[in-house]
Coordinates of C-alpha atoms in Angstrom, one line a residue:
Chain A
X1 CA -51.6 -59.6 -27.9
X2 CA -50.1 -56.2 -27.3
X3 CA -51.4 -52.7 -27.9
X4 CA -51.6 -51.7 -31.5
X5 CA -48.2 -50.3 -32.5
X6 CA -46.1 -52.7 -30.3
X7 CA -47.8 -55.6 -32.1
X8 CA -47.3 -53.9 -35.5
X9 CA -43.6 -53.7 -34.7
X10 CA -43.4 -57.3 -33.6
X11 CA -45.3 -58.4 -36.8
X12 CA -43.0 -56.4 -39.1
X13 CA -39.9 -57.8 -37.4
X14 CA -41.3 -61.3 -37.6
X15 CA -41.4 -61.0 -41.3
X16 CA -37.6 -60.8 -41.5
X17 CA -35.8 -64.0 -42.5
X18 CA -34.7 -66.1 -39.5
X19 CA -36.6 -64.0 -37.0
X20 CA -39.3 -66.1 -35.2
X21 CA -42.1 -64.7 -33.0
X22 CA -40.0 -64.9 -29.8
X23 CA -37.0 -63.1 -31.4
X24 CA -39.4 -60.5 -32.9
X25 CA -40.8 -59.8 -29.5
X26 CA -37.3 -59.6 -27.9
X27 CA -36.1 -57.2 -30.6
X28 CA -39.3 -55.1 -30.4
X29 CA -38.8 -54.6 -26.7
X30 CA -35.2 -53.9 -27.1
X31 CA -36.0 -51.2 -29.7
X32 CA -38.7 -49.7 -27.5
X33 CA -36.7 -49.8 -24.2
X34 CA -33.3 -48.7 -25.6
X35 CA -32.2 -45.1 -25.8
X36 CA -33.9 -43.3 -28.7
X37 CA -30.8 -43.1 -30.9
X38 CA -30.2 -46.7 -31.7
X39 CA -33.8 -47.4 -32.9
X40 CA -34.1 -44.2 -35.0
X41 CA -30.6 -44.9 -36.5
X42 CA -31.8 -48.4 -37.5
X43 CA -35.0 -46.9 -39.1
X44 CA -32.9 -44.3 -40.9
X45 CA -30.3 -46.7 -42.2
X46 CA -33.1 -49.1 -43.5
X47 CA -34.6 -46.1 -45.4
X48 CA -31.2 -45.0 -46.7
X49 CA -30.3 -48.4 -47.8
X50 CA -33.6 -48.8 -49.7
X51 CA -33.0 -45.4 -51.4
X52 CA -29.4 -45.6 -52.2
X53 CA -28.5 -49.3 -52.7
X54 CA -28.8 -50.3 -56.4
X55 CA -27.4 -53.3 -58.2
X56 CA -24.3 -53.2 -60.3
X57 CA -25.3 -52.9 -64.0
X58 CA -22.5 -55.3 -64.9
X59 CA -22.5 -58.1 -62.4
X60 CA -25.7 -57.6 -60.3
X61 CA -23.8 -57.2 -57.0
X62 CA -25.2 -54.7 -54.5
X63 CA -23.7 -51.3 -55.1
X64 CA -24.2 -47.6 -54.3
X65 CA -23.1 -46.6 -57.8
X66 CA -24.0 -47.9 -61.2
X67 CA -20.9 -50.2 -61.1
X68 CA -19.9 -52.1 -57.9
X69 CA -16.5 -51.8 -56.2
X70 CA -15.3 -55.0 -57.7
X71 CA -16.3 -54.3 -61.4
X72 CA -14.8 -50.8 -61.1
X73 CA -11.5 -52.0 -59.5
X74 CA -8.8 -51.8 -62.2
X75 CA -6.7 -54.5 -60.4
X76 CA -9.2 -57.3 -60.9
X77 CA -8.5 -60.0 -63.5
X78 CA -11.0 -59.4 -66.4
X79 CA -10.6 -62.9 -67.9
X80 CA -12.4 -65.0 -65.2
X81 CA -16.0 -64.7 -64.1
X82 CA -17.2 -66.4 -61.0
X83 CA -21.0 -67.1 -61.1
X84 CA -22.8 -67.0 -57.8
X85 CA -26.4 -67.1 -56.7
X86 CA -26.5 -64.0 -54.4
X87 CA -24.5 -60.9 -53.6
X88 CA -23.7 -62.2 -50.2
X89 CA -21.9 -65.2 -51.8
X90 CA -19.4 -62.7 -53.2
X91 CA -18.5 -61.5 -49.8
X92 CA -17.9 -65.1 -48.6
X93 CA -15.6 -65.7 -51.6
X94 CA -13.8 -62.4 -51.2
X95 CA -12.9 -63.3 -47.6
X96 CA -10.9 -66.3 -48.9
X97 CA -8.6 -64.0 -50.9
X98 CA -8.3 -66.9 -53.4
X99 CA -10.0 -65.2 -56.3
X100 CA -9.1 -61.9 -58.1
X101 CA -11.5 -62.1 -61.0
X102 CA -15.0 -60.7 -61.6
X103 CA -18.4 -62.0 -60.5
X104 CA -21.8 -62.5 -61.9
X105 CA -24.8 -62.6 -59.6
X106 CA -27.7 -64.8 -60.9
X107 CA -30.2 -63.6 -58.3
X108 CA -31.1 -67.1 -57.2
X109 CA -31.0 -70.6 -58.5
X110 CA -33.3 -72.7 -60.7
X111 CA -36.1 -74.1 -58.6
X112 CA -39.2 -75.4 -60.3
X113 CA -41.0 -75.7 -56.9
X114 CA -40.6 -71.9 -56.3
X115 CA -41.4 -71.3 -60.0
X116 CA -37.9 -70.0 -60.7
X117 CA -36.6 -71.0 -64.2
X118 CA -33.6 -69.8 -66.2
X119 CA -35.5 -66.8 -67.4
X120 CA -36.0 -65.5 -63.9
X121 CA -32.2 -65.5 -63.4
X122 CA -29.6 -63.1 -64.8
X123 CA -28.4 -65.7 -67.4
X124 CA -29.0 -63.5 -70.5
X125 CA -26.8 -60.8 -69.0
X126 CA -24.1 -63.5 -68.3
X127 CA -24.2 -64.6 -72.0
X128 CA -23.8 -61.0 -73.1
X129 CA -20.7 -60.7 -70.9
X130 CA -19.3 -63.9 -72.2
X131 CA -19.4 -62.6 -75.8
X132 CA -16.2 -60.7 -74.8
X133 CA -13.4 -62.8 -76.3
X134 CA -11.1 -61.8 -73.4
X135 CA -12.9 -64.2 -71.0
X136 CA -11.1 -67.5 -70.6
X137 CA -12.9 -69.1 -67.7
X138 CA -16.3 -69.3 -65.9
X139 CA -16.2 -70.6 -62.4
X140 CA -19.6 -72.0 -61.3
X141 CA -20.0 -71.3 -57.6
X142 CA -23.7 -72.0 -57.0
X143 CA -24.6 -73.6 -53.7
X144 CA -23.9 -77.3 -53.3
X145 CA -27.6 -78.1 -52.9
X146 CA -30.4 -79.4 -55.2
X147 CA -31.2 -76.0 -56.8
X148 CA -27.6 -74.8 -57.0
X149 CA -26.5 -78.1 -58.7
X150 CA -29.4 -77.9 -61.2
X151 CA -28.3 -74.4 -62.0
X152 CA -24.7 -75.4 -62.4
X153 CA -25.7 -78.3 -64.7
X154 CA -27.9 -76.0 -66.8
X155 CA -25.1 -73.5 -67.2
X156 CA -22.6 -76.2 -68.0
X157 CA -24.8 -77.3 -70.9
X158 CA -25.5 -73.8 -72.0
X159 CA -21.8 -72.8 -72.0
X160 CA -20.7 -76.2 -73.5
X161 CA -20.6 -74.9 -77.1
X162 CA -18.4 -71.9 -76.2
X163 CA -14.7 -71.8 -76.2
X164 CA -14.4 -71.0 -72.5
X165 CA -13.3 -73.3 -69.8
X166 CA -16.1 -73.9 -67.3
X167 CA -15.1 -75.0 -63.8
X168 CA -17.0 -75.8 -60.6
X169 CA -16.0 -75.4 -57.0
X170 CA -14.8 -78.7 -55.4
X171 CA -17.2 -80.7 -53.2
X172 CA -15.7 -82.7 -50.4
X173 CA -15.0 -82.8 -46.7
X174 CA -15.1 -79.4 -44.9
X175 CA -11.8 -78.4 -43.4
X176 CA -11.8 -79.0 -39.6
X177 CA -14.7 -81.5 -40.0
X178 CA -14.8 -85.0 -38.8
X179 CA -15.0 -87.8 -41.3
X180 CA -17.3 -89.7 -38.9
X181 CA -19.9 -86.9 -38.9
X182 CA -19.8 -86.2 -42.7
X183 CA -23.1 -87.0 -44.4
X184 CA -23.1 -89.7 -47.1
X185 CA -23.4 -87.3 -50.0
X186 CA -20.4 -85.2 -48.9
X187 CA -18.3 -88.3 -48.2
X188 CA -19.4 -89.7 -51.6
X189 CA -18.3 -86.5 -53.3
X190 CA -15.0 -86.5 -51.4
X191 CA -14.3 -90.0 -52.8
X192 CA -15.4 -89.0 -56.3
X193 CA -13.2 -86.0 -56.3
X194 CA -10.1 -87.6 -54.6
X195 CA -6.7 -86.4 -55.8
X196 CA -3.4 -88.1 -56.1
X197 CA -1.0 -86.7 -53.5
X198 CA 2.3 -88.6 -54.4
Chain B
X1 CA -16.7 -55.7 -46.2
X2 CA -19.5 -54.1 -48.1
X3 CA -20.0 -50.7 -49.7
X4 CA -20.8 -48.0 -47.0
X5 CA -24.5 -48.1 -46.5
X6 CA -24.9 -51.9 -46.9
X7 CA -22.3 -52.4 -44.1
X8 CA -24.0 -49.7 -42.0
X9 CA -27.3 -51.6 -42.3
X10 CA -25.6 -54.9 -41.4
X11 CA -23.9 -53.2 -38.4
X12 CA -27.1 -51.7 -37.1
X13 CA -29.0 -54.9 -37.5
X14 CA -26.2 -56.8 -35.7
X15 CA -26.7 -54.6 -32.6
X16 CA -30.2 -56.2 -32.1
X17 CA -30.4 -58.9 -29.5
X18 CA -30.1 -62.4 -30.8
X19 CA -29.0 -61.2 -34.2
X20 CA -25.5 -62.4 -35.1
X21 CA -23.3 -61.2 -38.0
X22 CA -24.6 -63.9 -40.4
X23 CA -28.3 -63.1 -39.5
X24 CA -27.7 -59.4 -39.8
X25 CA -26.3 -59.9 -43.3
X26 CA -29.2 -62.2 -44.3
X27 CA -31.7 -59.6 -43.0
X28 CA -29.9 -56.7 -44.7
X29 CA -30.0 -58.4 -48.1
X30 CA -33.6 -59.4 -47.6
X31 CA -34.5 -55.7 -46.9
X32 CA -32.5 -54.5 -49.8
X33 CA -33.7 -57.1 -52.3
X34 CA -37.3 -57.3 -51.2
X35 CA -40.0 -55.0 -52.7
X36 CA -39.8 -51.4 -51.3
X37 CA -42.9 -51.6 -49.2
X38 CA -41.8 -54.1 -46.6
X39 CA -38.6 -52.3 -45.7
X40 CA -40.1 -48.9 -45.5
X41 CA -43.0 -50.2 -43.5
X42 CA -40.5 -51.6 -41.0
X43 CA -38.6 -48.3 -40.8
X44 CA -41.9 -46.5 -40.3
X45 CA -43.1 -48.8 -37.6
X46 CA -39.8 -48.5 -35.7
X47 CA -40.1 -44.8 -35.7
X48 CA -43.8 -44.8 -34.8
X49 CA -43.1 -47.2 -31.9
X50 CA -40.4 -45.0 -30.6
X51 CA -42.6 -42.0 -30.8
X52 CA -45.8 -43.4 -29.5
X53 CA -45.0 -46.2 -27.1
X54 CA -44.7 -45.0 -23.5
X55 CA -44.8 -46.9 -20.3
X56 CA -47.9 -47.2 -18.1
X57 CA -47.6 -44.7 -15.2
X58 CA -49.1 -47.2 -12.9
X59 CA -47.4 -50.5 -13.6
X60 CA -44.6 -49.7 -16.1
X61 CA -46.0 -52.0 -18.8
X62 CA -45.6 -50.7 -22.4
X63 CA -48.6 -48.7 -23.4
X64 CA -49.7 -46.1 -26.0
X65 CA -51.6 -44.1 -23.4
X66 CA -50.7 -43.0 -19.9
X67 CA -52.3 -46.1 -18.5
X68 CA -51.9 -49.6 -20.1
X69 CA -54.8 -51.8 -21.2
X70 CA -54.6 -53.9 -18.1
X71 CA -54.5 -51.1 -15.6
X72 CA -57.4 -49.4 -17.3
X73 CA -59.5 -52.6 -17.6
X74 CA -62.3 -52.3 -15.0
X75 CA -62.7 -56.1 -15.0
X76 CA -59.3 -56.8 -13.4
X77 CA -59.0 -57.7 -9.8
X78 CA -57.5 -54.8 -8.0
X79 CA -56.4 -56.7 -4.9
X80 CA -53.6 -58.8 -6.4
X81 CA -50.3 -57.5 -7.9
X82 CA -48.0 -59.8 -9.9
X83 CA -44.5 -58.5 -9.9
X84 CA -42.5 -59.2 -13.1
X85 CA -39.1 -58.2 -14.5
X86 CA -40.1 -57.1 -18.0
X87 CA -43.2 -56.1 -20.0
X88 CA -42.9 -59.2 -22.1
X89 CA -43.3 -61.4 -19.0
X90 CA -46.9 -59.9 -18.7
X91 CA -47.7 -61.3 -22.1
X92 CA -46.5 -64.8 -21.2
X93 CA -48.6 -64.7 -18.0
X94 CA -51.7 -63.3 -19.8
X95 CA -51.5 -66.2 -22.3
X96 CA -52.1 -68.7 -19.4
X97 CA -55.4 -67.0 -18.6
X98 CA -54.7 -68.0 -14.9
X99 CA -54.4 -64.5 -13.6
X100 CA -56.9 -61.6 -13.5
X101 CA -55.1 -59.2 -11.2
X102 CA -52.7 -56.3 -11.9
X103 CA -49.0 -56.3 -12.7
X104 CA -46.0 -54.3 -11.7
X105 CA -42.9 -54.2 -14.0
X106 CA -39.6 -53.8 -12.2
X107 CA -37.7 -53.1 -15.4
X108 CA -35.1 -55.8 -14.7
X109 CA -33.7 -57.8 -11.8
X110 CA -31.0 -57.2 -9.1
X111 CA -27.6 -58.0 -10.7
X112 CA -24.5 -56.7 -8.9
X113 CA -22.4 -57.7 -11.9
X114 CA -24.4 -55.4 -14.3
X115 CA -24.5 -52.7 -11.6
X116 CA -28.3 -53.1 -11.1
X117 CA -29.3 -52.6 -7.5
X118 CA -32.8 -52.2 -6.0
X119 CA -32.6 -48.4 -6.7
X120 CA -32.4 -49.0 -10.5
X121 CA -35.7 -51.0 -10.4
X122 CA -39.2 -49.7 -10.0
X123 CA -39.4 -50.9 -6.4
X124 CA -40.3 -47.5 -4.9
X125 CA -43.3 -47.3 -7.2
X126 CA -44.3 -50.7 -6.1
X127 CA -44.1 -49.7 -2.4
X128 CA -46.3 -46.7 -3.2
X129 CA -48.9 -48.9 -4.8
X130 CA -48.9 -51.3 -1.8
X131 CA -49.8 -48.4 0.5
X132 CA -53.4 -49.0 -0.8
X133 CA -55.1 -51.1 1.9
X134 CA -57.2 -52.9 -0.8
X135 CA -54.2 -55.0 -1.8
X136 CA -54.2 -58.5 -0.4
X137 CA -51.5 -60.4 -2.3
X138 CA -48.2 -59.8 -4.1
X139 CA -47.2 -62.6 -6.4
X140 CA -43.4 -62.6 -7.2
X141 CA -43.0 -63.8 -10.8
X142 CA -39.3 -62.9 -11.4
X143 CA -37.3 -65.3 -13.6
X144 CA -36.2 -68.5 -11.9
X145 CA -32.5 -67.6 -12.3
X146 CA -29.8 -66.1 -10.1
X147 CA -30.8 -62.5 -10.6
X148 CA -34.6 -63.2 -10.5
X149 CA -34.2 -65.2 -7.3
X150 CA -32.1 -62.5 -5.7
X151 CA -34.8 -60.0 -6.6
X152 CA -37.6 -62.2 -5.2
X153 CA -35.6 -62.7 -1.9
X154 CA -35.0 -58.9 -1.6
X155 CA -38.7 -58.2 -2.2
X156 CA -39.8 -60.9 0.3
X157 CA -37.7 -59.3 3.0
X158 CA -38.9 -55.8 2.1
X159 CA -42.5 -56.8 2.2
X160 CA -42.2 -59.0 5.2
X161 CA -43.3 -56.3 7.6
X162 CA -46.5 -55.5 5.7
X163 CA -49.8 -57.2 6.1
X164 CA -49.9 -58.5 2.6
X165 CA -49.4 -62.2 1.6
X166 CA -46.4 -62.6 -0.6
X167 CA -46.3 -65.6 -2.9
X168 CA -43.9 -66.9 -5.4
X169 CA -44.5 -68.9 -8.6
X170 CA -43.9 -72.7 -8.1
X171 CA -40.6 -74.1 -9.3
X172 CA -40.5 -77.7 -10.6
X173 CA -40.6 -80.0 -13.6
X174 CA -41.8 -78.3 -16.8
X175 CA -45.0 -79.9 -18.2
X176 CA -44.2 -82.3 -21.0
X177 CA -40.6 -82.5 -19.9
X178 CA -38.7 -85.7 -19.1
X179 CA -37.6 -86.4 -15.6
X180 CA -34.4 -87.9 -17.0
X181 CA -33.4 -84.7 -18.7
X182 CA -34.3 -82.3 -15.9
X183 CA -31.3 -80.5 -14.4
X184 CA -30.4 -81.1 -10.8
X185 CA -31.6 -77.7 -9.6
X186 CA -35.0 -78.2 -11.2
X187 CA -35.4 -81.7 -9.9
X188 CA -34.3 -80.5 -6.5
X189 CA -36.9 -77.8 -6.5
X190 CA -39.5 -80.3 -7.6
X191 CA -38.8 -82.5 -4.6
X192 CA -38.7 -79.5 -2.2
X193 CA -42.1 -78.3 -3.5
X194 CA -43.7 -81.7 -3.7
X195 CA -47.4 -81.8 -2.9
X196 CA -49.6 -84.4 -1.3
X197 CA -52.1 -85.8 -3.8
X198 CA -54.2 -88.2 -1.7

C-alpha cells in the first residue's frame, strides 16, 4: 500500500496485541509526523526494556533486578502466596491494597487448545516455594474463565495433599454492575457463593 | 506502578493515538515477554521510519524520496488535483481505484479551537501548483466534519476567481448502511444531493 518503510512500520505495529490495521496506520503516521523526540524515545525505551527487564527469580514478576520489588520488600507477609497468571495481574491486585503477601506468576493458564499444559507453567517453582513450612495459605487468583478455572482446579488437586489452606477469589456480581445485565454464569456463581448477612 | 523501565515503556506507549492505559500495559508486557526479535524489529523500524521517511516536495505525501510514488508515476493524470487533509486519506482514496490524478496534502484542516488557520496548512503550495495552466479540476476531499467542511468552504472561496472547476466529494448515505440508522445530517445531505435516476 505505502512506500517500503512506512508499510514496514504499519506491519510491525499491527503485530502488537489489540492493534488492528487502522490503528497501526494511525500510530505509524503519528510517529512519522510527530516531532523526532517522541518516536525515538519510544524506540529507545523498547530497546531498553528488552535489555534490562528480567523476571524475578522467586515469583516470576517483571523486574529490573534478580528479585522484584515485592519479593525484596521486607514489609510483605511471607506466609501467603497469591498465584496469578501474568505479571500484569499483580498490578491489578496491588491497586486494591487488600493483599500484603507474596505472589507467584504462572506465566499463563492451562489451555489444551493452545498446547499449554502444567509443564509449560511455573508450577514446579511454586511447589519448591511451598516446601517452606512458613507458608500458611495459597490464594488462587487465576482469571475467572475456562483456562483460569482449569488451572485453579489443577492446582487445588495438586496442593490438596499439603497442609496449606488453598483459597480462591470470590466469583459474583461486579460492584456497580446491574443484576439485570449480569450473565447467567456470573449470576449463578453469585447465588452459589451467597453469604449470610444477619 | 511498575519498576522504572516497565513504567517508562507503558507511559511512552500510552502517548500513541488510540492507545489507552490498559492497551499500553498489554502491549508493554507483550513486548517484554515476546521473543527478542519482534520488539527490537519494532524499535528498529520506528528509528528507520523517522530517519528515512520524508514528505513529497510536490504534494506533501509521505515518501522515502523527494517525490512520492504518485507524483513520480508517469501514468497519473496531471490535470486533476485531489486535496486531502492527511497522507493516510490518499491511501483510502487509492483503494477505491476511482481516481488517477494527483493529490495535495494540506496537513490538517482549519480549526480555530486548535489554533490551526489557513497559514498552518499547505495552501500556499497548492496555489503555486494551480498556477500551472494544465490543471482543469480541483477535487476537495476533506473530511465531512466541521473542520473539513470549513476548510472546503475556505478553499472554494479562494479558488473561486480561478478558471479551474472545483468539485467536492458527495455526501449521503453510506453504502450498506440502513436508512433508519442514518443520522439527521447525513440523511439531510442525501436529500439535498438526490439525483434523478430516470
